Coordinates of C-alpha atoms in Angstrom, one line a residue:
Chain I
M715 CA 24.0 -23.0 7.2
N716 CA 21.5 -24.4 9.7
R717 CA 19.8 -21.1 10.2
I718 CA 19.4 -20.6 6.5
N719 CA 16.5 -22.1 4.7
R720 CA 16.5 -23.4 1.1
R721 CA 15.2 -20.1 -0.4
D722 CA 17.9 -18.0 1.3
F723 CA 20.5 -20.5 0.2
L724 CA 19.3 -20.2 -3.4
R725 CA 19.3 -16.5 -3.1
L726 CA 22.9 -16.5 -1.8
A727 CA 23.8 -18.8 -4.7
G728 CA 23.1 -16.1 -7.1
G729 CA 19.5 -15.0 -7.4
S730 CA 16.5 -17.1 -7.6
T731 CA 16.2 -17.4 -11.4
L732 CA 19.8 -18.4 -11.9
A733 CA 19.8 -20.6 -8.9
A734 CA 16.8 -22.5 -10.2
G735 CA 18.7 -23.3 -13.3
V736 CA 22.0 -24.2 -11.6
F737 CA 20.3 -26.3 -8.9
G738 CA 17.8 -27.9 -11.1
F739 CA 18.4 -31.2 -9.5
P740 CA 16.6 -31.0 -6.2
G741 CA 17.4 -34.6 -5.5
L742 CA 21.1 -33.8 -5.1
L743 CA 20.6 -30.8 -2.9
L744 CA 17.5 -31.7 -1.0
A745 CA 17.6 -35.4 -0.7
N746 CA 15.4 -35.5 2.4
T747 CA 13.2 -32.5 1.7
R748 CA 9.5 -33.3 1.8
K749 CA 7.6 -32.2 -1.2
V750 CA 4.0 -30.9 -1.2
V751 CA 2.3 -30.1 -4.4
V752 CA -0.8 -27.8 -4.1
V753 CA -3.2 -27.9 -7.0
G754 CA -5.4 -24.7 -7.2
G755 CA -4.5 -21.1 -6.3
G756 CA -7.7 -20.1 -4.6
V757 CA -8.3 -19.6 -0.9
G758 CA -7.8 -23.2 0.1
G759 CA -4.7 -23.8 -2.0
C760 CA -2.9 -20.5 -1.3
T761 CA -3.6 -20.7 2.5
A762 CA -2.2 -24.3 2.5
A763 CA 0.9 -23.3 0.6
K764 CA 1.6 -20.3 2.8
Y765 CA 1.0 -22.0 6.1
L766 CA 3.0 -25.1 5.1
R767 CA 6.1 -22.9 4.4
K768 CA 5.3 -20.7 7.5
L769 CA 5.3 -23.6 9.8
D770 CA 8.0 -25.6 8.2
P771 CA 10.4 -23.6 6.0
T772 CA 12.3 -26.8 5.1
L773 CA 9.4 -28.1 3.0
D774 CA 9.5 -27.9 -0.8
V775 CA 6.1 -26.5 -1.7
T776 CA 4.8 -26.0 -5.2
L777 CA 1.6 -24.3 -6.1
V778 CA 0.1 -25.2 -9.5
E779 CA -2.5 -22.7 -10.8
A780 CA -3.8 -22.1 -14.4
K781 CA -4.3 -18.3 -14.0
S782 CA -1.4 -15.8 -13.5
H783 CA -3.5 -13.7 -11.1
Y784 CA -6.1 -14.5 -8.5
T785 CA -9.4 -12.7 -8.6
S786 CA -11.5 -13.1 -5.5
C787 CA -15.1 -14.1 -5.9
F788 CA -15.8 -12.6 -2.5
M789 CA -16.5 -8.8 -3.0
S790 CA -17.0 -9.4 -6.7
N791 CA -20.7 -8.5 -6.3
E792 CA -19.4 -5.0 -5.4
V793 CA -17.9 -4.7 -8.8
L794 CA -21.4 -5.2 -10.2
S795 CA -22.7 -2.2 -8.2
G796 CA -19.7 -0.1 -9.2
D797 CA -18.6 0.2 -5.6
R798 CA -15.2 -1.3 -6.5
S799 CA -13.1 -2.1 -9.5
I800 CA -12.1 -5.6 -10.8
E801 CA -8.5 -4.5 -10.2
S802 CA -9.2 -4.1 -6.5
I803 CA -10.1 -7.8 -6.2
T804 CA -7.2 -9.0 -8.4
F805 CA -3.9 -10.2 -6.8
S806 CA -0.6 -11.6 -7.9
Y807 CA 1.1 -14.7 -6.5
A808 CA 4.3 -12.8 -6.0
D809 CA 4.2 -12.8 -2.2
L810 CA 3.7 -16.5 -2.0
R811 CA 6.8 -16.9 -4.2
D812 CA 9.0 -14.1 -2.8
K813 CA 7.9 -13.9 0.9
Y814 CA 7.1 -17.5 1.6
G815 CA 9.3 -19.4 -0.9
V816 CA 6.5 -21.3 -2.6
N817 CA 7.3 -22.4 -6.1
V818 CA 4.5 -21.0 -8.2
I819 CA 3.8 -22.7 -11.5
I820 CA 1.3 -21.1 -13.8
D821 CA 0.0 -24.1 -15.7
S822 CA -3.0 -26.4 -15.5
A823 CA -2.8 -29.6 -13.5
V824 CA -4.1 -32.3 -15.9
G825 CA -3.5 -35.5 -13.9
I826 CA -2.6 -36.8 -10.5
D827 CA -1.1 -40.3 -10.1
P828 CA -1.8 -41.4 -6.5
V829 CA 0.4 -44.4 -6.8
A830 CA 3.5 -42.8 -8.3
R831 CA 2.6 -39.7 -6.3
E832 CA 3.0 -37.3 -9.1
V833 CA 1.0 -34.3 -10.4
R834 CA 1.2 -33.8 -14.2
T835 CA 0.7 -30.3 -15.7
A836 CA -0.4 -29.4 -19.3
D837 CA 3.1 -28.7 -20.5
G838 CA 4.2 -32.2 -19.5
T839 CA 5.9 -31.3 -16.2
R840 CA 5.8 -34.1 -13.6
L841 CA 5.9 -33.0 -10.0
A842 CA 6.6 -35.6 -7.4
Y843 CA 5.0 -35.2 -4.0
D844 CA 5.0 -36.6 -0.5
A845 CA 1.6 -35.0 0.1
C846 CA -0.7 -33.4 -2.4
V847 CA -3.3 -30.7 -1.7
V848 CA -6.2 -30.4 -4.1
S849 CA -8.3 -27.3 -3.9
P850 CA -9.8 -26.8 -7.3
G851 CA -13.1 -25.1 -6.4
V852 CA -16.2 -25.8 -8.3
D853 CA -17.1 -26.6 -11.9
F854 CA -20.6 -26.3 -13.6
K855 CA -23.1 -29.0 -14.5
W856 CA -23.7 -27.4 -17.9
E857 CA -26.1 -30.1 -18.9
A858 CA -28.6 -29.0 -16.3
I859 CA -30.0 -26.0 -18.3
D860 CA -30.8 -26.5 -22.0
G861 CA -29.3 -23.9 -24.2
Y862 CA -26.7 -22.8 -21.7
D863 CA -23.0 -23.8 -22.0
A864 CA -19.5 -22.4 -21.6
Q865 CA -19.7 -20.6 -24.9
V866 CA -23.1 -18.9 -24.3
A867 CA -21.7 -17.9 -20.9
E868 CA -19.3 -15.5 -22.6
T869 CA -22.3 -13.3 -23.5
I870 CA -24.9 -14.4 -20.9
P871 CA -22.4 -14.6 -18.0
H872 CA -22.6 -16.8 -14.9
A873 CA -19.9 -14.5 -13.3
W874 CA -19.6 -17.1 -10.6
F875 CA -15.8 -17.1 -11.1
A876 CA -14.8 -13.5 -10.7
G877 CA -12.9 -12.1 -13.7
P878 CA -13.8 -11.2 -17.3
Q879 CA -17.4 -12.3 -16.8
T880 CA -17.8 -10.1 -13.8
V881 CA -16.8 -7.2 -16.0
T882 CA -19.2 -8.3 -18.8
L883 CA -22.1 -8.4 -16.4
R884 CA -21.2 -5.0 -15.0
N885 CA -21.0 -3.6 -18.6
Q886 CA -24.4 -5.1 -19.4
L887 CA -25.9 -3.4 -16.4
L888 CA -24.4 -0.1 -17.5
A889 CA -25.8 -0.6 -21.0
M890 CA -29.3 -1.6 -19.7
P891 CA -32.0 1.1 -20.1
D892 CA -33.8 2.5 -17.0
G893 CA -36.8 0.2 -16.6
G894 CA -34.9 -2.8 -17.7
K895 CA -35.2 -6.2 -16.2
V896 CA -32.4 -8.3 -14.7
V897 CA -33.0 -12.0 -14.3
I898 CA -30.8 -14.0 -12.0
V899 CA -31.1 -17.8 -12.0
A900 CA -29.9 -19.2 -8.7
P901 CA -28.5 -22.7 -8.4
P902 CA -29.7 -25.6 -6.3
N903 CA -27.8 -26.7 -3.2
P904 CA -25.0 -27.3 -2.6
F905 CA -23.1 -24.6 -4.3
K906 CA -20.3 -22.2 -3.7
C907 CA -21.1 -19.1 -1.6
P908 CA -24.7 -19.8 -0.5
P909 CA -25.7 -16.1 0.1
G910 CA -23.9 -15.0 -3.1
P911 CA -26.9 -14.9 -5.5
Y912 CA -28.9 -12.8 -3.0
E913 CA -26.1 -10.4 -2.3
R914 CA -25.7 -10.1 -6.0
A915 CA -29.3 -9.1 -6.4
S916 CA -28.8 -6.6 -3.6
Q917 CA -25.7 -5.1 -5.1
I918 CA -27.4 -4.8 -8.5
A919 CA -30.4 -3.2 -6.8
M920 CA -28.0 -0.7 -5.1
Y921 CA -26.7 0.3 -8.5
C922 CA -30.2 0.5 -10.1
K923 CA -31.7 2.5 -7.2
H924 CA -29.2 5.3 -8.0
H925 CA -29.0 5.1 -11.7
K926 CA -31.9 3.1 -13.1
P927 CA -34.7 3.3 -10.5
K928 CA -37.4 1.9 -12.7
S929 CA -35.5 -1.4 -13.2
K930 CA -36.5 -4.7 -11.7
I931 CA -34.5 -7.7 -10.6
L932 CA -36.1 -11.1 -10.6
I933 CA -34.5 -14.1 -8.9
L934 CA -35.6 -17.5 -10.1
D935 CA -34.7 -20.1 -7.6
P936 CA -35.1 -23.9 -7.5
K937 CA -34.9 -23.7 -3.7
A938 CA -37.7 -23.1 -1.2
K939 CA -35.4 -21.2 1.1
F940 CA -32.0 -19.7 1.0
S941 CA -29.0 -18.5 3.1
K942 CA -29.7 -15.6 5.4
A943 CA -33.2 -15.3 3.8
G944 CA -34.9 -13.5 6.7
L945 CA -32.1 -10.9 6.9
F946 CA -32.0 -10.4 3.1
K947 CA -35.8 -10.0 2.9
Q948 CA -35.8 -7.5 5.7
G949 CA -33.0 -5.6 4.0
W950 CA -34.7 -5.7 0.7
A951 CA -37.9 -4.4 2.3
Q952 CA -36.0 -1.6 3.9
H953 CA -34.1 -0.5 0.8
Y954 CA -35.7 -1.9 -2.3
G955 CA -39.5 -2.1 -1.6
F956 CA -39.5 -5.9 -1.3
E957 CA -43.0 -7.4 -1.4
T958 CA -44.7 -4.0 -2.2
D959 CA -46.2 -3.0 -5.6
N960 CA -43.1 -1.1 -6.2
A961 CA -40.6 -3.9 -5.4
M962 CA -37.2 -3.6 -7.2
I963 CA -36.3 -7.2 -6.2
E964 CA -38.7 -10.1 -6.6
W965 CA -37.9 -13.7 -5.5
V966 CA -39.6 -16.7 -7.1
G967 CA -38.8 -19.8 -5.1
K968 CA -39.4 -23.5 -5.7
E969 CA -43.0 -23.5 -4.7
Q970 CA -43.8 -20.5 -7.0
G971 CA -42.2 -22.3 -10.0
G972 CA -38.7 -20.8 -9.8
T973 CA -36.9 -23.9 -11.2
V974 CA -35.4 -23.1 -14.6
S975 CA -34.9 -25.8 -17.2
A976 CA -33.8 -23.9 -20.3
L977 CA -32.5 -20.7 -21.9
D978 CA -33.1 -19.2 -25.3
P979 CA -29.9 -17.3 -25.7
S980 CA -31.0 -15.4 -28.8
S981 CA -33.9 -13.7 -27.0
G982 CA -32.5 -13.8 -23.5
T983 CA -35.5 -15.7 -22.2
V984 CA -35.4 -18.4 -19.5
K985 CA -37.9 -21.1 -19.2
A986 CA -39.0 -21.7 -15.6
E987 CA -41.9 -23.8 -14.2
A988 CA -43.8 -20.6 -13.6
G989 CA -43.4 -19.5 -17.2
D990 CA -41.0 -17.8 -19.6
F991 CA -39.1 -14.8 -18.3
H992 CA -37.3 -12.3 -20.5
G993 CA -34.4 -10.4 -19.1
D994 CA -32.5 -7.4 -20.6
V995 CA -29.7 -8.8 -18.6
V996 CA -29.6 -12.5 -17.7
N997 CA -27.3 -14.0 -15.2
I998 CA -27.4 -17.8 -14.9
I999 CA -25.6 -19.5 -12.0
P1000 CA -25.6 -23.1 -13.0
P1001 CA -25.7 -26.1 -10.7
Q1002 CA -22.3 -27.1 -9.4
K1003 CA -19.9 -30.0 -8.8
A1004 CA -16.2 -30.3 -7.7
G1005 CA -13.6 -28.8 -10.1
K1006 CA -12.4 -30.7 -13.1
I1007 CA -9.1 -32.1 -11.7
A1008 CA -11.0 -33.7 -8.9
H1009 CA -13.0 -35.8 -11.4
I1010 CA -10.0 -36.6 -13.6
A1011 CA -8.0 -37.7 -10.5
D1012 CA -10.9 -39.9 -9.3
L1013 CA -11.3 -38.0 -6.1
V1014 CA -15.1 -37.7 -6.3
D1015 CA -18.0 -39.8 -5.2
G1016 CA -20.8 -38.3 -7.2
D1017 CA -20.3 -34.5 -7.5
W1018 CA -18.0 -33.9 -4.5
C1019 CA -14.9 -35.3 -2.9
P1020 CA -15.3 -37.3 0.3
V1021 CA -12.7 -36.6 2.9
D1022 CA -11.6 -37.6 6.4
K1023 CA -12.9 -34.5 8.2
R1024 CA -10.2 -34.6 10.8
T1025 CA -7.5 -34.2 8.1
F1026 CA -9.2 -33.5 4.8
E1027 CA -7.3 -36.5 3.3
S1028 CA -9.2 -38.0 0.5
E1029 CA -11.2 -41.1 1.3
R1030 CA -10.5 -42.3 -2.2
H1031 CA -6.7 -41.8 -2.5
P1032 CA -4.4 -41.5 0.5
G1033 CA -1.8 -38.8 0.5
I1034 CA -4.1 -36.4 -1.3
Y1035 CA -5.9 -33.7 0.7
V1036 CA -9.0 -32.1 -0.8
L1037 CA -10.2 -28.9 0.7
G1038 CA -12.4 -25.9 0.0
D1039 CA -15.5 -25.9 -2.2
A1040 CA -14.7 -29.3 -3.9
S1041 CA -14.7 -31.3 -0.6
S1042 CA -17.7 -32.8 1.1
A1043 CA -17.2 -31.0 4.4
A1044 CA -20.7 -31.0 5.8
K1045 CA -21.8 -29.0 7.7
M1046 CA -19.4 -26.3 6.7
P1047 CA -20.6 -24.2 3.8
K1048 CA -18.7 -23.7 0.6
S1049 CA -17.2 -20.4 1.5
A1050 CA -13.8 -18.6 1.4
Y1051 CA -13.5 -18.6 5.2
A1052 CA -14.3 -22.3 5.4
A1053 CA -11.6 -23.0 2.8
N1054 CA -9.1 -20.9 4.7
S1055 CA -9.9 -22.7 7.9
Q1056 CA -9.9 -26.2 6.3
A1057 CA -6.5 -25.5 4.8
K1058 CA -5.0 -24.9 8.3
V1059 CA -6.5 -28.2 9.5
A1060 CA -5.1 -30.0 6.5
V1061 CA -1.6 -28.4 6.9
A1062 CA -1.5 -29.5 10.6
A1063 CA -2.4 -33.0 9.5
I1064 CA 0.2 -33.1 6.8
L1065 CA 2.9 -31.8 9.2
A1066 CA 1.9 -34.4 11.8
R1067 CA 2.1 -37.1 9.2
F1068 CA 5.6 -36.0 8.2
A1069 CA 6.6 -36.0 11.8
G1070 CA 5.2 -39.5 12.3
Q1071 CA 2.5 -38.3 14.7
E1072 CA -1.2 -38.7 14.9
P1073 CA -3.2 -35.7 13.6
G1074 CA -4.3 -33.3 16.4
E1075 CA -7.9 -32.4 17.3
P1076 CA -9.2 -30.1 14.5
T1077 CA -11.0 -26.8 15.0
Y1078 CA -12.8 -24.8 12.3
V1079 CA -14.5 -21.5 11.8
N1080 CA -16.7 -19.9 9.2
T1081 CA -17.6 -16.2 8.9
C1082 CA -19.4 -14.8 5.9
Y1083 CA -20.6 -11.2 5.3
S1084 CA -23.1 -10.0 2.7
I1085 CA -23.6 -6.3 1.8
I1086 CA -27.2 -5.4 1.1
A1087 CA -26.9 -1.6 0.8
E1088 CA -24.2 1.0 1.3
E1089 CA -24.5 0.9 5.1
H1090 CA -26.3 -2.4 5.5
G1091 CA -24.2 -5.5 6.2
I1092 CA -25.2 -8.9 7.6
S1093 CA -23.2 -11.9 8.6
V1094 CA -23.3 -15.6 9.5
A1095 CA -20.7 -17.2 11.7
A1096 CA -19.9 -20.6 13.2
V1097 CA -17.3 -22.3 15.3
Y1098 CA -17.1 -26.0 14.6
R1099 CA -15.7 -29.2 16.1
L1100 CA -15.5 -32.7 14.8
S1101 CA -18.5 -34.9 15.9
E1102 CA -17.7 -37.8 18.3
D1103 CA -18.0 -40.3 15.4
G1104 CA -15.7 -38.2 13.3
K1105 CA -18.2 -38.0 10.4
V1106 CA -19.6 -34.5 10.7
I1107 CA -18.1 -31.1 11.2
T1108 CA -20.6 -29.8 13.7
S1109 CA -21.4 -26.4 15.0
I1110 CA -20.6 -25.9 18.7
E1111 CA -23.8 -25.6 20.5
G1112 CA -24.8 -22.1 21.4
S1113 CA -22.2 -20.5 19.2
G1114 CA -22.5 -18.9 15.8
G1115 CA -25.6 -18.0 13.9
L1116 CA -26.8 -15.0 12.1
S1117 CA -26.8 -11.2 12.6
P1118 CA -30.0 -10.4 14.6
M1119 CA -33.1 -9.3 12.8
D1120 CA -34.2 -5.7 13.4
A1121 CA -30.7 -4.7 14.4
S1122 CA -29.8 -1.0 14.7
A1123 CA -28.6 1.1 11.8
E1124 CA -25.2 1.3 13.6
H1125 CA -25.0 -2.5 13.8
R1126 CA -25.7 -2.9 10.1
K1127 CA -23.3 -0.1 9.2
R1128 CA -20.5 -1.7 11.3
E1129 CA -21.0 -5.0 9.6
V1130 CA -20.2 -3.3 6.3
T1131 CA -16.9 -2.1 7.7
Y1132 CA -16.2 -5.5 9.1
A1133 CA -17.0 -7.1 5.8
H1134 CA -14.3 -4.9 4.1
S1135 CA -11.8 -5.7 6.9
W1136 CA -12.6 -9.4 6.6
F1137 CA -11.9 -9.2 2.9
Q1138 CA -8.5 -7.5 3.4
N1139 CA -7.5 -10.0 6.1
V1140 CA -8.6 -13.1 4.2
I1141 CA -6.6 -12.0 1.2
D1142 CA -3.6 -11.2 3.4
D1143 CA -3.9 -14.5 5.3
M1144 CA -4.0 -16.6 2.2
M1145 CA -1.4 -14.9 0.0
Q1146 CA 0.4 -11.9 1.4
Chain F
M17 CA 9.5 -1.9 36.2
K18 CA 6.2 -3.3 37.4
K19 CA 5.4 -4.0 33.8
T20 CA 8.7 -5.9 33.2
V21 CA 8.1 -8.2 36.2
R22 CA 4.6 -8.8 35.0
H23 CA 5.8 -9.7 31.5
L24 CA 8.4 -12.1 32.8
L25 CA 5.7 -13.8 34.8
L26 CA 3.4 -13.9 31.8
A27 CA 6.2 -15.3 29.6
L28 CA 6.7 -18.1 32.2
L29 CA 3.0 -18.8 32.2
A30 CA 2.9 -18.7 28.4
T31 CA 5.5 -21.4 28.1
S32 CA 4.1 -23.6 30.8
S33 CA 0.6 -23.5 29.3
A34 CA 2.1 -25.3 26.2
A35 CA 1.5 -28.6 28.1
Q36 CA -2.2 -29.0 27.5
A37 CA -5.0 -31.4 27.7
A38 CA -6.9 -33.0 24.8
G39 CA -8.6 -30.8 22.3
P40 CA -7.2 -28.5 19.6
T41 CA -3.9 -26.8 20.3
A42 CA -3.8 -23.1 21.1
Q43 CA -2.2 -22.5 17.7
A44 CA -4.9 -24.3 15.9
L45 CA -7.6 -22.4 17.8
A46 CA -5.8 -19.0 17.2
F47 CA -5.2 -19.7 13.5
T48 CA -9.0 -19.6 12.9
C49 CA -9.1 -15.9 13.9
A50 CA -6.8 -14.8 11.1
G51 CA -9.5 -14.4 8.4
C52 CA -10.7 -11.3 10.4
H53 CA -7.8 -10.4 12.6
G54 CA -4.9 -11.1 10.2
T55 CA -2.2 -13.7 10.2
D56 CA -1.1 -14.3 13.9
G57 CA -3.4 -11.5 14.9
S58 CA -1.9 -8.6 13.0
S59 CA -4.9 -7.1 11.2
V60 CA -4.6 -5.4 7.8
G61 CA -8.3 -4.5 7.8
P62 CA -8.9 -1.2 9.6
S63 CA -12.1 -2.1 11.4
S64 CA -10.7 -5.3 13.0
P65 CA -8.2 -4.7 15.7
T66 CA -4.7 -6.1 15.8
I67 CA -4.7 -8.6 18.6
A68 CA -1.1 -9.7 18.3
G69 CA 1.0 -8.9 21.4
M70 CA -2.2 -8.2 23.4
D71 CA -2.1 -8.7 27.1
P72 CA -3.5 -12.2 27.8
D73 CA -5.8 -10.9 30.6
V74 CA -7.2 -8.2 28.4
F75 CA -7.8 -10.7 25.6
T76 CA -9.5 -13.1 28.0
D77 CA -11.6 -10.4 29.7
A78 CA -12.8 -9.2 26.3
M79 CA -13.7 -12.7 25.1
L80 CA -15.5 -13.5 28.3
D81 CA -17.4 -10.2 28.2
Y82 CA -18.5 -11.0 24.7
K83 CA -19.5 -14.4 25.7
N84 CA -21.5 -13.2 28.7
E85 CA -23.0 -10.3 26.9
K86 CA -21.2 -7.7 29.0
R87 CA -19.7 -6.1 25.9
S88 CA -21.8 -5.3 22.8
S89 CA -20.7 -6.7 19.5
T90 CA -21.9 -7.6 16.1
I91 CA -20.2 -10.9 15.6
M92 CA -17.8 -11.5 18.5
K93 CA -20.5 -12.9 20.9
R94 CA -21.4 -15.5 18.3
I95 CA -17.7 -16.4 17.9
A96 CA -16.7 -16.3 21.6
L97 CA -19.5 -18.7 22.6
G98 CA -17.7 -21.4 20.5
Y99 CA -14.9 -21.6 23.0
T100 CA -14.4 -22.8 26.6
D101 CA -12.9 -20.3 29.1
E102 CA -9.8 -22.4 29.1
Q103 CA -9.5 -22.3 25.3
I104 CA -9.9 -18.6 25.4
R105 CA -7.1 -18.3 27.9
E106 CA -4.8 -20.4 25.7
M107 CA -5.6 -18.3 22.7
G108 CA -4.8 -15.2 24.8
F109 CA -1.3 -16.6 25.5
F110 CA -0.8 -17.4 21.8
F111 CA -1.6 -13.9 20.7
Y112 CA 0.5 -12.5 23.6
R113 CA 3.5 -14.2 22.1
Q114 CA 3.0 -12.7 18.6
Q115 CA 4.9 -9.6 17.5
P116 CA 2.3 -7.1 16.2
R117 CA 3.0 -5.8 12.7
T118 CA 1.3 -2.4 12.3
K119 CA 0.8 -0.4 9.2
P120 CA 1.2 3.4 8.8
Q121 CA -2.0 5.4 8.9
K122 CA -2.7 8.8 7.6
T123 CA -2.9 11.2 10.5
D124 CA -3.3 15.0 11.1
P125 CA -0.1 16.3 12.8
E126 CA -2.0 18.9 14.8
L127 CA -4.4 16.4 16.3
V128 CA -1.6 14.0 16.9
A129 CA 0.3 16.6 18.9
L130 CA -2.8 17.4 21.0
G131 CA -3.5 13.7 21.4
K132 CA 0.0 13.1 22.7
S133 CA -0.4 15.8 25.4
L134 CA -3.8 14.4 26.4
H135 CA -2.4 10.9 26.5
D136 CA 0.5 12.0 28.7
S137 CA -1.9 13.7 31.1
Y138 CA -4.7 11.3 31.3
C139 CA -3.9 7.9 29.8
E140 CA -0.2 7.1 30.2
K141 CA -0.5 5.8 33.8
C142 CA -2.4 2.7 32.6
H143 CA -1.6 2.7 28.8
E144 CA 2.1 2.9 29.4
E145 CA 4.7 3.9 26.8
G146 CA 2.2 5.6 24.6
G147 CA -0.2 2.7 24.7
R148 CA 2.2 -0.1 23.6
P149 CA 1.1 -3.6 24.4
G150 CA 0.8 -4.0 28.1
D151 CA -1.7 -4.8 30.8
A152 CA -4.2 -2.4 29.4
G153 CA -5.5 -2.6 25.9
T154 CA -3.0 -2.0 23.1
L155 CA -3.5 1.4 21.6
A156 CA -0.2 2.3 19.8
G157 CA -0.5 1.6 16.1
Q158 CA -4.0 0.3 16.5
W159 CA -6.4 0.8 13.6
M160 CA -8.1 4.2 14.0
P161 CA -11.5 3.0 12.7
Y162 CA -11.5 0.3 15.3
L163 CA -10.6 2.8 18.0
E164 CA -13.4 5.0 16.9
H165 CA -15.9 2.1 17.3
A166 CA -14.5 1.3 20.7
M167 CA -14.6 4.9 22.0
S168 CA -18.1 5.3 20.6
D169 CA -19.2 2.2 22.5
Y170 CA -17.7 3.5 25.8
L171 CA -19.2 6.9 25.4
N172 CA -22.7 5.4 24.6
D173 CA -22.6 2.9 27.5
Q174 CA -22.3 -0.1 25.2
R175 CA -19.1 -1.2 26.9
R176 CA -18.0 -1.4 30.5
W177 CA -15.4 1.3 31.4
P178 CA -12.3 -0.4 32.9
R179 CA -11.0 1.0 36.2
K180 CA -10.5 4.7 36.0
M181 CA -11.0 5.1 32.3
E182 CA -14.4 6.8 32.4
R183 CA -13.2 9.6 34.7
K184 CA -10.0 10.1 32.8
V185 CA -11.6 10.2 29.4
K186 CA -14.3 12.6 30.7
E187 CA -11.6 14.9 32.2
A188 CA -9.8 14.9 28.8
V189 CA -13.1 15.8 27.1
K190 CA -13.7 18.6 29.7
A191 CA -10.2 20.0 29.0
E192 CA -10.3 19.9 25.2
G193 CA -13.9 19.5 24.2
E194 CA -15.0 17.4 21.3
R195 CA -11.5 17.3 19.8
A196 CA -10.2 15.3 22.7
V197 CA -11.2 11.8 21.7
P198 CA -10.4 12.2 17.9
A199 CA -7.0 13.6 18.9
L200 CA -6.2 10.7 21.2
I201 CA -7.2 8.3 18.4
Q202 CA -5.1 10.1 15.9
Y203 CA -2.1 10.0 18.3
Y204 CA -2.4 6.3 18.8
G205 CA -2.9 5.7 15.1
S206 CA 0.3 7.6 14.4
Q207 CA 2.4 5.3 16.7
N208 CA 3.2 2.3 14.6

């Protein structure tokens, strides 16, 4: 029996469904089993659930996620260009359940009681925990842009969560006449996927260049600079006539009046400091804050969740670990790779706590690719350590940074293939 | 036999290196590679090589070459510069201890057969057992797109040839012409 973990035991006891019914009293069977409840089935939550079970198969790990399938935001811009289908970025939680023995509950977490140590779901289930991982991603500050709300977003999509809105936006691009105008409203810092709006403009331009070459893409931006800006601008100049009379992509930053305050949904016109801009297709990416459950569970200070950067344990409620986009993890960006890396730091800290040990020294990595054209990829990377005072996740001197400017065609082409391999490996590492 | 002895020694070293100084554990360091090289170094993305089971010296040499700009790369130099030489060595032992999980790749039987005969004549002496993990880079079951990048780098002087490799590869190309390198790659890709 000692070589058999709980899942195997339940299997032997007559199939997992039946066994779950018969052994519905975990207290009897698993008196000393540590329980971890993971809220949120994105990169952070899935990685944490998988690695908890991988490193300690005796743990009872439950993942609570509202959606039955995961659709990755990374690579979703490629759905807009038509380079890939929405199905190709949609994944089930079956492997987490069947290969790693994670209990997957498809329901919304509606409350966390940090004293009773319990997560409550919408259907009234109460899940007791010894440690809770919260990785809810971002939510929008709808109040920031007059006339834009969750309902309007059904027809004027943000598409900042990949899924139905990604398909809506793709269909709007398909329906747009040649010579049409796409307006993208970029969000202020900090937000999920810093290069995302600019990769999106690139991918839409890639589609238009082949199918609607007279079309224009306007980015309205409340920021004076943006992630990988030099590399994007160089790529746009190379492929899309950036800063020429015939530019397909135009960027209007803070100083040029790119800050948007309102939308008139009926006409598809956005109101920016520089004036009113009409788009045949309008894509608004609103300002962001930590996901809803983080606010409900009192894990935020302002918009984001303060954490101990050595462990990702909440500074507001012990026993709860907040990771991914929702956490304040400066200077790591809000990216998929960062969430994956943070999850492993949190898992190590949780396991150390269960073993009565001090948490080990953390190490973190971020890598992030953007695809500007069919054979033009760029990246940013960083290897991080915890600062001496434990307050900042700081990039190790001399390491990391951007793809070089003026790199060879072969270099840019390889970075596209690495981007695609990155995608497959991140998905695999989090949930397969 | 030589290989068995070497592996026994490495296994000893691998266990003894578990006792380490302050800083992140080898496991913690190695876990950060997974987003590009797969869980425990078994890649499912065809341009990123599987590094599980890799000889620790080959791993260390590769990382130090990236770090010291002796091997061209897109991103690996930027990553390698984030680690001390000692940390790199520890990561090498971590990956050495992992069992590679390879995936089937679509190959052309004719090229595979040619590749096998070329391998036996020119490569087997260093890449033993059809290029299984050993003290030269792992080739068997390795992703073919990665091997294509690697060979193109060698042939375009973007990467240092190890030991006798340049002469051997050029002999193979002399014998079978332009098909030689693709055939070798197809052979290795078929060995999962």
